[in-house]
CSV table of C-alpha atoms in Angstrom, one decimal:
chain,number,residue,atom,x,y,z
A,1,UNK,CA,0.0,0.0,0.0
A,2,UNK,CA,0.9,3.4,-1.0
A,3,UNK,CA,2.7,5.1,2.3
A,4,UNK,CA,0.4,8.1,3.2
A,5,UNK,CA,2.8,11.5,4.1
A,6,UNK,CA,1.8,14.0,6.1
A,7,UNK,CA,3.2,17.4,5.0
A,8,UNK,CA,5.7,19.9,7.2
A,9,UNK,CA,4.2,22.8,8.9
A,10,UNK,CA,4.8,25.5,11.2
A,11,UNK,CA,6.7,25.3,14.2
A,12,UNK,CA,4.4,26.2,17.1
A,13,UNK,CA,5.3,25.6,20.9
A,14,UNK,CA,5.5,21.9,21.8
A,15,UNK,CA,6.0,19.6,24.6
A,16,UNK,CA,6.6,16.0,24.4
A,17,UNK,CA,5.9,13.0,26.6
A,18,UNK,CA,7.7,13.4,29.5
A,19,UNK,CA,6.4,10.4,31.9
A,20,UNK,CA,7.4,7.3,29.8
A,21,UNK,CA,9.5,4.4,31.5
A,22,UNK,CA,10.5,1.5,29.9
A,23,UNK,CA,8.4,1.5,27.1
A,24,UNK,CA,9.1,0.6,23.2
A,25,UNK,CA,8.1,3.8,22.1
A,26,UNK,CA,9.0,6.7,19.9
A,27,UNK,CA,7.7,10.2,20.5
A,28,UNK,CA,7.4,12.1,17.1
A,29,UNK,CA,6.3,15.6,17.4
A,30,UNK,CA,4.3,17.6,14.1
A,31,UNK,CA,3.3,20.3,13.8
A,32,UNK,CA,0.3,22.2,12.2
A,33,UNK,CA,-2.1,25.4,13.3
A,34,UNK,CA,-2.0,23.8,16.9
A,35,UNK,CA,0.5,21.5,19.4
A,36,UNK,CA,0.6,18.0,18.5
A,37,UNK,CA,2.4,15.0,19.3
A,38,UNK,CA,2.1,11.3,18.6
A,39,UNK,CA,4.1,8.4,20.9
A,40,UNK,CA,4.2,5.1,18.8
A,41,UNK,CA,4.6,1.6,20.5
A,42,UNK,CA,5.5,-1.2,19.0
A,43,UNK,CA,3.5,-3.3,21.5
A,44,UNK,CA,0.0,-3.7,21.9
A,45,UNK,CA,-0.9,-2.2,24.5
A,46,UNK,CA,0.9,-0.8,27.9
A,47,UNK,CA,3.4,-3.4,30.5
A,48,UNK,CA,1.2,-6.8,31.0
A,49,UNK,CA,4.2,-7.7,33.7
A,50,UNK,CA,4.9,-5.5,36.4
A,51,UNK,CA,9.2,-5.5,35.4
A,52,UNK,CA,10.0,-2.4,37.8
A,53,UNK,CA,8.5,-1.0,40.7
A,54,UNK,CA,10.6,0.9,43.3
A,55,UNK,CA,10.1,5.0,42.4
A,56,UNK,CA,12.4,7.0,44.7
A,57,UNK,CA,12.1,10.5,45.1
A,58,UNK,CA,13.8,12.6,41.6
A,59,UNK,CA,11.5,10.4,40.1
A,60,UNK,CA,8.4,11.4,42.0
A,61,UNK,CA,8.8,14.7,41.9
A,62,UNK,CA,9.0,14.4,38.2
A,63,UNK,CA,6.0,13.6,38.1
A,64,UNK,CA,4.3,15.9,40.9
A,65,UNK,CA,5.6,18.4,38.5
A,66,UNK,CA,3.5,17.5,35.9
A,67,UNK,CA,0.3,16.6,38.5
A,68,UNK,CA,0.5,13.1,38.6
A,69,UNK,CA,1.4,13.1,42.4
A,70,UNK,CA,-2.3,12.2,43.5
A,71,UNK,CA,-3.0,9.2,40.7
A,72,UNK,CA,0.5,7.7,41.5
A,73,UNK,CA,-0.5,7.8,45.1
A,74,UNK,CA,-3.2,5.9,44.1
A,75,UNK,CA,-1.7,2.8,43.2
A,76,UNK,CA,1.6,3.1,44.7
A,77,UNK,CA,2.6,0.7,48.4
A,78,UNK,CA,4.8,2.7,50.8
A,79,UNK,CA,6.0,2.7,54.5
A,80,UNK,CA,5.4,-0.8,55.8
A,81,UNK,CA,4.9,-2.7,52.9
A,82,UNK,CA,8.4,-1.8,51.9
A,83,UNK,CA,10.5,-0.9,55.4
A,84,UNK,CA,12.5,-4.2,55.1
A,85,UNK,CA,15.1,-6.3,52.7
A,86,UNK,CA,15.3,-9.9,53.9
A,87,UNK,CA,17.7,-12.6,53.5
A,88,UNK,CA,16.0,-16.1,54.4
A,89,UNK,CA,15.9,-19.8,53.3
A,90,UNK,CA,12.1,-19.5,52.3
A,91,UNK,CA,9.4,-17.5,53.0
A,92,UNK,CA,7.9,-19.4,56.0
A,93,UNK,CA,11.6,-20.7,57.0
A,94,UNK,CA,14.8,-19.6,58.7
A,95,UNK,CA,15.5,-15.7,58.7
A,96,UNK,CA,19.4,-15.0,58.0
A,97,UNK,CA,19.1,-11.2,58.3
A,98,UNK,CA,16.9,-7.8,57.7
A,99,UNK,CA,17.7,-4.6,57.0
A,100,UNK,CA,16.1,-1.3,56.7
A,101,UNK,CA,15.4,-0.3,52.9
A,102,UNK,CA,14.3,2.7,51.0
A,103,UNK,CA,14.6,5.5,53.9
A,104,UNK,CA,12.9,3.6,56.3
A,105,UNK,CA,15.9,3.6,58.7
A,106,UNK,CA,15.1,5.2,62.2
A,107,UNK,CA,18.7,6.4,62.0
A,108,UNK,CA,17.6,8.1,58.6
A,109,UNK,CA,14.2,8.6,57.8
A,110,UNK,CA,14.4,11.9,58.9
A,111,UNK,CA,16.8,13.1,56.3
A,112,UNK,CA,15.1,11.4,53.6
A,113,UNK,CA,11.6,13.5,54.6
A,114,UNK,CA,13.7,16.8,54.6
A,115,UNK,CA,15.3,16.3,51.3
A,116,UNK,CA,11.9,15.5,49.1
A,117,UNK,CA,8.3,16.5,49.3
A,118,UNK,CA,8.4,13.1,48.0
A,119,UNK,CA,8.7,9.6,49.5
A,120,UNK,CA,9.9,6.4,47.8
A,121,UNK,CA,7.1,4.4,46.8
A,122,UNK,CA,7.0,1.2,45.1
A,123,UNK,CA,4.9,1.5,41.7
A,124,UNK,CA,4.5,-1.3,40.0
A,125,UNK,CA,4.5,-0.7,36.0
A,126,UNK,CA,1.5,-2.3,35.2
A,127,UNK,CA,0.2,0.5,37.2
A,128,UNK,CA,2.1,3.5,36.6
A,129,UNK,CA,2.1,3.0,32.6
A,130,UNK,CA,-1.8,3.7,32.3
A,131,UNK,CA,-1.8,6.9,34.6
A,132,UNK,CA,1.1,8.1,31.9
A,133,UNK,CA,-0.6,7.2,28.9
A,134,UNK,CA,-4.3,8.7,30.3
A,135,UNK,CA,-2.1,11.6,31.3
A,136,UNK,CA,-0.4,11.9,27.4
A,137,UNK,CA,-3.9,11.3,25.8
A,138,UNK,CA,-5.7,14.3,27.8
A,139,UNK,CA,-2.6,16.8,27.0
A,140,UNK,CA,-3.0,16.6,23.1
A,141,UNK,CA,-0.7,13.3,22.5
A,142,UNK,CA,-2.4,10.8,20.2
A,143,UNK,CA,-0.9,7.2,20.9
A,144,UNK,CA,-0.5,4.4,18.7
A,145,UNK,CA,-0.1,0.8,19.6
A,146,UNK,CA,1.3,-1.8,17.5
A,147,UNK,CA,3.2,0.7,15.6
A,148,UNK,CA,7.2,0.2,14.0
A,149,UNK,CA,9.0,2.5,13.5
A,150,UNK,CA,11.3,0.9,10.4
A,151,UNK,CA,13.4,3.8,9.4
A,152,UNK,CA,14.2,7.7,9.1
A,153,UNK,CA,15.7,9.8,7.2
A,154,UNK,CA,16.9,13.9,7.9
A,155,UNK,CA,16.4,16.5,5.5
A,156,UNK,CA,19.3,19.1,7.0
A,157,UNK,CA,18.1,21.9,5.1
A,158,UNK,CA,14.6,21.8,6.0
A,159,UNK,CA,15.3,20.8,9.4
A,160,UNK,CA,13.1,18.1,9.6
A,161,UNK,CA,12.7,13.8,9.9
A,162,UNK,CA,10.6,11.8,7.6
A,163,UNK,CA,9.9,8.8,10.2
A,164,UNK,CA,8.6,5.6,8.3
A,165,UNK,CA,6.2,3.8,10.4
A,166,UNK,CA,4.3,0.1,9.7
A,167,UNK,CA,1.1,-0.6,11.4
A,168,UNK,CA,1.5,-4.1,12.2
A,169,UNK,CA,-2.6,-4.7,12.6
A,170,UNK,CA,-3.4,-3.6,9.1
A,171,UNK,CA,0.5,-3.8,7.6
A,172,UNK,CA,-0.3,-0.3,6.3
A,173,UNK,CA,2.9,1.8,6.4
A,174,UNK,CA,3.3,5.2,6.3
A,175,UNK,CA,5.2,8.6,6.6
A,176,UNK,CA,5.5,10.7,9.5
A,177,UNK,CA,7.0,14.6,8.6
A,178,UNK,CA,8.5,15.9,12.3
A,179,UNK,CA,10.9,18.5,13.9
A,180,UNK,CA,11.7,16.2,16.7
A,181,UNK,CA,12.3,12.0,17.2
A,182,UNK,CA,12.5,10.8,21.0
A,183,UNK,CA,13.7,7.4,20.8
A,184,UNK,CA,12.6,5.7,24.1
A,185,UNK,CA,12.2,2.4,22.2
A,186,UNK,CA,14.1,0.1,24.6
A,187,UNK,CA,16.8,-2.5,24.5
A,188,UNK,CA,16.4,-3.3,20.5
A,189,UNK,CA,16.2,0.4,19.9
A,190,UNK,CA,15.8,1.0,16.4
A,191,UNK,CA,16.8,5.3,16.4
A,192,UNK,CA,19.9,3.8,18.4
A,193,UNK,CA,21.1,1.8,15.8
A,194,UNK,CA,20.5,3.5,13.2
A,195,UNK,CA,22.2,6.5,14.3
A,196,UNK,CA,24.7,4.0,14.9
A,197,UNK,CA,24.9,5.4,18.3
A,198,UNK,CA,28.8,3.6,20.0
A,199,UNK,CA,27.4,1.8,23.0
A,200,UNK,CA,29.9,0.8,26.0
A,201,UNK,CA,29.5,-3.1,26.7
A,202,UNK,CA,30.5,-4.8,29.7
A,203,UNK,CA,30.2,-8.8,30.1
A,204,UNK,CA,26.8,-9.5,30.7
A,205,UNK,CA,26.3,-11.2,34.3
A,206,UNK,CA,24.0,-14.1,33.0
A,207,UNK,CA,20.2,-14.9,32.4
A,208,UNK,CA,17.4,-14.2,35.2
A,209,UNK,CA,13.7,-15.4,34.8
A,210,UNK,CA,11.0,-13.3,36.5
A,211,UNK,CA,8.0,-15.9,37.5
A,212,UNK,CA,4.5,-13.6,38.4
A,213,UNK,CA,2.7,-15.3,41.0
A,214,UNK,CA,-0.8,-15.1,42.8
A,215,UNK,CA,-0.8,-16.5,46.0
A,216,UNK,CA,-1.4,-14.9,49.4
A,217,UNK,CA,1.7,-15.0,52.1
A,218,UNK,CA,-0.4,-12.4,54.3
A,219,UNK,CA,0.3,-14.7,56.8
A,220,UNK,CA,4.1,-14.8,56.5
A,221,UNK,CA,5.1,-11.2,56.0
A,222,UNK,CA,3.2,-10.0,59.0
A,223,UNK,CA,6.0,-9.8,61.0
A,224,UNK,CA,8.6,-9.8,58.9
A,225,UNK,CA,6.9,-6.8,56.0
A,226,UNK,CA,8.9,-5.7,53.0
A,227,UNK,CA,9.2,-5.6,49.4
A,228,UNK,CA,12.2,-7.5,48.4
A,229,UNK,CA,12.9,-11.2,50.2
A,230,UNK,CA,16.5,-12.9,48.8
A,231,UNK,CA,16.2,-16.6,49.1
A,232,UNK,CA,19.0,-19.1,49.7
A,233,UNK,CA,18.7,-22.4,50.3
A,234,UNK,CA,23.1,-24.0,49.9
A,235,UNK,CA,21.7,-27.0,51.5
A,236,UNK,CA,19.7,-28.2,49.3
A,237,UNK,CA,19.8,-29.9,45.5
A,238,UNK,CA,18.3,-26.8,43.2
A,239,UNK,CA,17.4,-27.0,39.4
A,240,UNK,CA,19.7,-25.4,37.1
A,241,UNK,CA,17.2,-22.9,36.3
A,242,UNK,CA,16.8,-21.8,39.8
A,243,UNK,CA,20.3,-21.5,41.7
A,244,UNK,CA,18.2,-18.8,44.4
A,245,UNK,CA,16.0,-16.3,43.9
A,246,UNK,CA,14.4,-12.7,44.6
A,247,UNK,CA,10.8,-13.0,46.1
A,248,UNK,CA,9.6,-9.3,45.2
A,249,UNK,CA,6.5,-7.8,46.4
A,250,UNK,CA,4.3,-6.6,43.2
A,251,UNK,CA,0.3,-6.3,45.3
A,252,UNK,CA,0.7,-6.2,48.9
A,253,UNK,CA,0.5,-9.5,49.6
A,254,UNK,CA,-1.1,-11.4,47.6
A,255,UNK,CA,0.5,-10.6,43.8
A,256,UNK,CA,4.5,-11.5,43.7
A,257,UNK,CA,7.4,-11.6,41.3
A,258,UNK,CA,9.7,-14.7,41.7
A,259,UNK,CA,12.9,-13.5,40.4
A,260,UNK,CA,15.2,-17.0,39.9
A,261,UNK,CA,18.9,-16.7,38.9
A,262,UNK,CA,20.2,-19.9,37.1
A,263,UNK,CA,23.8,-21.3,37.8
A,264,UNK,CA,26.1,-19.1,36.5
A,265,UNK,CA,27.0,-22.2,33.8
A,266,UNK,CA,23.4,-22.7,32.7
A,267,UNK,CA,22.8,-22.7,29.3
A,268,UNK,CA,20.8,-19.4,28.5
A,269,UNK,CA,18.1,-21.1,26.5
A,270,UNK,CA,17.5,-23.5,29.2
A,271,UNK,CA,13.3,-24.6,29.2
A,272,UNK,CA,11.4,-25.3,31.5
A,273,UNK,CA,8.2,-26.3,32.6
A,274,UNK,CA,5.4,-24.8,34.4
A,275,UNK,CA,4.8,-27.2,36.3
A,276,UNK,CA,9.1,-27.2,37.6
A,277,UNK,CA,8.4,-23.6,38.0
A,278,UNK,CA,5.3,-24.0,40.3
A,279,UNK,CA,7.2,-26.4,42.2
A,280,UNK,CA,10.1,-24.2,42.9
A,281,UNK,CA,8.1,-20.9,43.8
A,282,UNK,CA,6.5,-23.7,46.4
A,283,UNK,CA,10.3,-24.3,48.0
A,284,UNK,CA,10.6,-20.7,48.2
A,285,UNK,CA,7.3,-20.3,49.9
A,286,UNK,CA,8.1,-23.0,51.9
A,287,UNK,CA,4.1,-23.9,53.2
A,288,UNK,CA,1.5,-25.6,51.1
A,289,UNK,CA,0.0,-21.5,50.4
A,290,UNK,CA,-2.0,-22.4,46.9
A,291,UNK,CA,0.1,-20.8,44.3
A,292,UNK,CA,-0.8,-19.6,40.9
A,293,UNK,CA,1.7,-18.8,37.8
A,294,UNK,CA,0.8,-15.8,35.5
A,295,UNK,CA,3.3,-15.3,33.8
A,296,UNK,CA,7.1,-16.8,33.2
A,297,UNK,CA,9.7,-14.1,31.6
A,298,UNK,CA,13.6,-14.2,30.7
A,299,UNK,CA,15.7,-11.1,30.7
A,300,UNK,CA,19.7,-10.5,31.0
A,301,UNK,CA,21.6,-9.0,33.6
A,302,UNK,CA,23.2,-6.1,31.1
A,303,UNK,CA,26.4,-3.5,31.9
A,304,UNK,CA,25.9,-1.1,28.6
A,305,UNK,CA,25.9,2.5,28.3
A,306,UNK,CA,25.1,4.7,25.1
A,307,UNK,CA,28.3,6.7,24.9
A,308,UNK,CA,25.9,9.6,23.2
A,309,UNK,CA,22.1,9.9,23.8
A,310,UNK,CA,21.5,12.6,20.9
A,311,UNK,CA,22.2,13.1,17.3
A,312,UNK,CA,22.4,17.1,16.8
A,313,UNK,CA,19.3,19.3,18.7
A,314,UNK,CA,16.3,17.0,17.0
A,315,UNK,CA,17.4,13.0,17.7
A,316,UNK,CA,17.1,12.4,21.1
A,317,UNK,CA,17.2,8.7,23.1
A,318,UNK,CA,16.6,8.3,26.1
A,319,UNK,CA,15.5,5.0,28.7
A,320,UNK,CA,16.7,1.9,28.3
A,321,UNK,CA,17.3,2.5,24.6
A,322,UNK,CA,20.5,4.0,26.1
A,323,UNK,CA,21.1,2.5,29.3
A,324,UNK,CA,20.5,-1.4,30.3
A,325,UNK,CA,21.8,-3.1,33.5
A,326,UNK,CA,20.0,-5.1,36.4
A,327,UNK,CA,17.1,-3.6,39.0
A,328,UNK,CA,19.7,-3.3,41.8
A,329,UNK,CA,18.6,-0.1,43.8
A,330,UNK,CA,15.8,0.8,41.9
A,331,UNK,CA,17.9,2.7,39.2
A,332,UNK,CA,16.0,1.6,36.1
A,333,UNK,CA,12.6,3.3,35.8
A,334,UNK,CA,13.5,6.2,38.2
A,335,UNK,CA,16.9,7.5,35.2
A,336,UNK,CA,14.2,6.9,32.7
A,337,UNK,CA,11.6,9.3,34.0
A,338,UNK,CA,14.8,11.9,34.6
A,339,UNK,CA,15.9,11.3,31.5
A,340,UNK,CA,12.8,12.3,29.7
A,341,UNK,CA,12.0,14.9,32.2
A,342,UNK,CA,15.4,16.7,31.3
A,343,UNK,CA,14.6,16.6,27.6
A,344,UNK,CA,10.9,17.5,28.2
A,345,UNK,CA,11.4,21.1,30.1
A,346,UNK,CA,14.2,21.7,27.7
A,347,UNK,CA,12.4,21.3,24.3
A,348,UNK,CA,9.0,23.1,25.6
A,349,UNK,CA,11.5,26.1,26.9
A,350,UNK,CA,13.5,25.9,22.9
A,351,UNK,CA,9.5,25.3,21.2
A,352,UNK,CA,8.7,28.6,23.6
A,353,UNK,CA,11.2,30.6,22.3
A,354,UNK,CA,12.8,30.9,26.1
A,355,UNK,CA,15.7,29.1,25.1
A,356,UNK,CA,17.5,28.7,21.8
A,357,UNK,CA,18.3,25.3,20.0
A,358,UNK,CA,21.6,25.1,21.6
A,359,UNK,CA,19.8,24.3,25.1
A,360,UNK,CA,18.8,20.8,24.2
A,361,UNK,CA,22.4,20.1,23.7
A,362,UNK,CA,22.7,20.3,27.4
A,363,UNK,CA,20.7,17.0,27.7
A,364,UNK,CA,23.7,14.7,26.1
A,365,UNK,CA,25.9,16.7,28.1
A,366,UNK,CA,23.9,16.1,31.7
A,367,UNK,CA,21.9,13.2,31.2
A,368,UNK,CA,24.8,10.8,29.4
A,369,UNK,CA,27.4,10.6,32.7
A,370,UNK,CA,24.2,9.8,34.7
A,371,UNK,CA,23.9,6.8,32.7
A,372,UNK,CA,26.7,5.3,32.7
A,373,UNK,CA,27.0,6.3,36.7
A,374,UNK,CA,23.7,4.0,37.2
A,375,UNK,CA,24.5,1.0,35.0
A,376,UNK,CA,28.1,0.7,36.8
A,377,UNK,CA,26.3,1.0,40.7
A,378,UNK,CA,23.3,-1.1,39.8
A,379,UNK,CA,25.9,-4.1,38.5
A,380,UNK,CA,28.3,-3.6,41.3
A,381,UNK,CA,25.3,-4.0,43.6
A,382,UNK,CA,25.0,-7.5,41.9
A,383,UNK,CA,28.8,-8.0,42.4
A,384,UNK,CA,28.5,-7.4,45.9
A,385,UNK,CA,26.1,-10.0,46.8
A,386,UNK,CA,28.3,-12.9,46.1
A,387,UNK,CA,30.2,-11.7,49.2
A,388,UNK,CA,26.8,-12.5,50.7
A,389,UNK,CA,26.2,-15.6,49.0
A,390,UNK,CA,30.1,-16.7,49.6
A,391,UNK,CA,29.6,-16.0,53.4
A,392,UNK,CA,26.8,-17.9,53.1
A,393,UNK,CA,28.0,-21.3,51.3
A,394,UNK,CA,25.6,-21.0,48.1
A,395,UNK,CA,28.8,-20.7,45.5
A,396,UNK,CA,30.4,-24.4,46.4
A,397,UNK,CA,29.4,-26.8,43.4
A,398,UNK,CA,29.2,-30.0,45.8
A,399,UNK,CA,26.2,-30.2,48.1
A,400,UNK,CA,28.3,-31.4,50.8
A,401,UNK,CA,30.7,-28.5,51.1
A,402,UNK,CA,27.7,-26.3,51.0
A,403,UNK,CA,26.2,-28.1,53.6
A,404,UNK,CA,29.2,-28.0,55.9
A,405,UNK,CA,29.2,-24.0,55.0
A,406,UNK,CA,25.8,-23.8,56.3
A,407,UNK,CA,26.0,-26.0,59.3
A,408,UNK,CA,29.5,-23.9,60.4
A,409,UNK,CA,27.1,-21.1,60.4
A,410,UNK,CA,25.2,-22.3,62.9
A,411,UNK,CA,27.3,-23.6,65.0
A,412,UNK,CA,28.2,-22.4,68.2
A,413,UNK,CA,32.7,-22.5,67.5
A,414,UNK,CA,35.4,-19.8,66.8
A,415,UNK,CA,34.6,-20.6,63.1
A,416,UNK,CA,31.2,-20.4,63.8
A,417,UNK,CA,31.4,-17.0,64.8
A,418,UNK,CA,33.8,-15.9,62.5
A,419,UNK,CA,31.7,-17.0,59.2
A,420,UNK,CA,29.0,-15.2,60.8
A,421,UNK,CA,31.0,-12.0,61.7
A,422,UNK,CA,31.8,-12.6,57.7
A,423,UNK,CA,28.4,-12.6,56.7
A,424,UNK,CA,27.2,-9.2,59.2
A,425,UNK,CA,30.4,-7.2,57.1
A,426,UNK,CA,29.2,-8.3,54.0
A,427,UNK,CA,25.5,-7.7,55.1
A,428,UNK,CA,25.9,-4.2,56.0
């Protein structure tokens, strides 16, 4: 079918969508006798799996700024629900160790209430991704689901993008004429590499599966409350696919995310079943609590940083497009809100005529260190828990020296004490 082209205008003042996260999207902005934007998604519709969660404070305030403080607070958990990270054998066994999380310290709380209007909250995306897109359609955005974008091309003289886009329902494709391209289109970003943007690569740290699971453990969190539960269980025979786990709050209490990390020699395209799945969210339980599986996911643990986010004033990325690593403290959706919030202020101040072109340079220049600051803390928080798991005997391949690890734990010896004086450094 003929590709249908919608003509260059005027420039009139614009702002674009400034509360994405994590979503395969492109914002292209036209412009006729009035502001208007479109965001296109390559999915069908918004997150069906709630991937991140924790929101801390920049991020919240982002969005207060644009009045979305009350919906968030909606749908979001705080305080209790999230006051602890846990370290236990299952979720009804042995506790190893807690620790304050997320401000809730005694010792700190106060700081983090003088420092933000805001407080962390935890937001699960299947949540926060329909306030944003209610939020886009009402402020003159039209968005389009199951929508490619294939390729683009610049026209330098006229200053503008032709964007060629393929609507995968009716396999129509057609022409898009805009000032501006946001690329916010995720880890197989398609503005990234055809910009040809240089990305800085680390080894990967391996292959993680996130298993969504109804099942109520009201009962077992009532003393011991939080949002994020590491389980470890060295003394027992595990399946490759399952080495020890995250058990992460999603609905308080009855909606959770099983996150399993294989052994580190697993192959990455390792299957398997539902019913091996089920089995082993049941060990990590550890009752008989009637457990449900939603939905089984794979993902990899990522070190890579864009080394440029832009292409000239107009070609912007931005999100995971630019910046993939692991959820290790909460850095993933929280730098993608900042990153778009940065660009959004900047352009509406240029599209004002407040600030000339050369100010949305400044986002490259601010936004790009930030990056590559996040993906190198969240992987070195990964790093840091095999000090954990070595304290605790989970590395040794051989169940028996993993049992002996474990049993010197407990015991009540000068080596006793000293493992567990190991495992308090490393804890803290």
């Amino acid at each position: 079918m003929a590709p249908h082209s919608i003509p260059p205008s005027s420039s009139p003042p614009l702002t674009p969508y400034n509360g994405s996260h994590r979503q395969e999207h492109h914002t292209l902005s036209t412009t006729d006798d009035q502001v208007f934007q479109t965001q296109y998604r390559a999915a069908p519709g918004t997150a069906n799996t709630p991937r991140v969660h924790i929101t801390n404070m920049a991020a919240l305030e982002c969005l207060r700024d644009v009045g979305l403080d009350r919906d968030v607070e909606q749908v979001s958990s705080k305080g209790h629900c999230m006051v602890h990270t846990r370290w236990c054998h299952s979720m009804a066994g042995e506790e190893y160790a807690r620790l304050y999380s997320w401000g809730n310290d005694p010792r700190r709380k106060g700081d983090y209430e003088m420092a933000s209007p805001c407080q962390p909250a935890d937001i699960p995306q299947t949540l926060l991704e329909p306030i944003l897109i209610r939020h886009a359609t009402h402020n003159k955005f039209q968005v389009r689901f199951d929508t490619v974008l294939t390729s683009f091309s610049k026209d330098d003289k006229k200053g503008r993008i032709v964007a060629t886009l393929k609507d995968k329902f009716s396999n129509l494709e057609y022409k898009i004429n805009t000032k501006y391209l946001f690329g916010a289109d995720g880890a197989q970003s398609q503005v990234v590499k055809q910009l040809d943007l240089p990305l800085e690569r680390k080894p990967g740290q391996g292959l993680a599966i996130n298993v969504l699971v109804k099942a109520d453990l009201s009962h077992l969190v009532k003393y011991r409350q939080g949002n994020l539960h590491w389980v470890m269980q060295p003394d027992k025979e595990h399946p490759q696919f399952g080495w020890m786990g995250i058990v992460r709050m999603v609905k308080p209490w009855d909606e959770w995310m099983f996150i399993l990390f294989p052994n580190r020699d697993c192959d990455p395209n390792i299957q398997a079943t539902k019913k091996e799945y089920l089995e082993r969210v049941t060990d990590f339980i550890g009752d008989d609590t009637p457990a449900e599986i939603l939905n089984v996911s794979k993902w990899f643990i990522n070190e890579i940083v864009a080394k440029r986010y832009s292409d000239g004033s107009y070609i912007h990325c931005l999100g995971d497009a630019v910046h993939r690593h692991p959820p290790m403290n909460g850095l993933g959706s929280n730098t993608c809100i900042q990153d778009a919030f940065n660009l959004a202020w900047k352009v509406a101040y240029v599209e004002k005529g407040i600030a000339s072109p050369a100010l949305l340079d400044t986002y490259n220049t601010e936004r790009q260190p930030v990056g590559k600051s996040i993906i190198t803390r969240a992987n070195d928080a990964f790093r840091d828990h095999f000090h954990v798991w070595d304290a605790m005997g989970a590395l040794p391949e051989k169940l028996e020296d993993r049992r002996k690890i474990v049993d010197e734990l407990a015991s009540p010896s000068p080596q006793g004490e000293e493992r567990r004086r190991r495992f308090r450094d490393v804890i803290t």
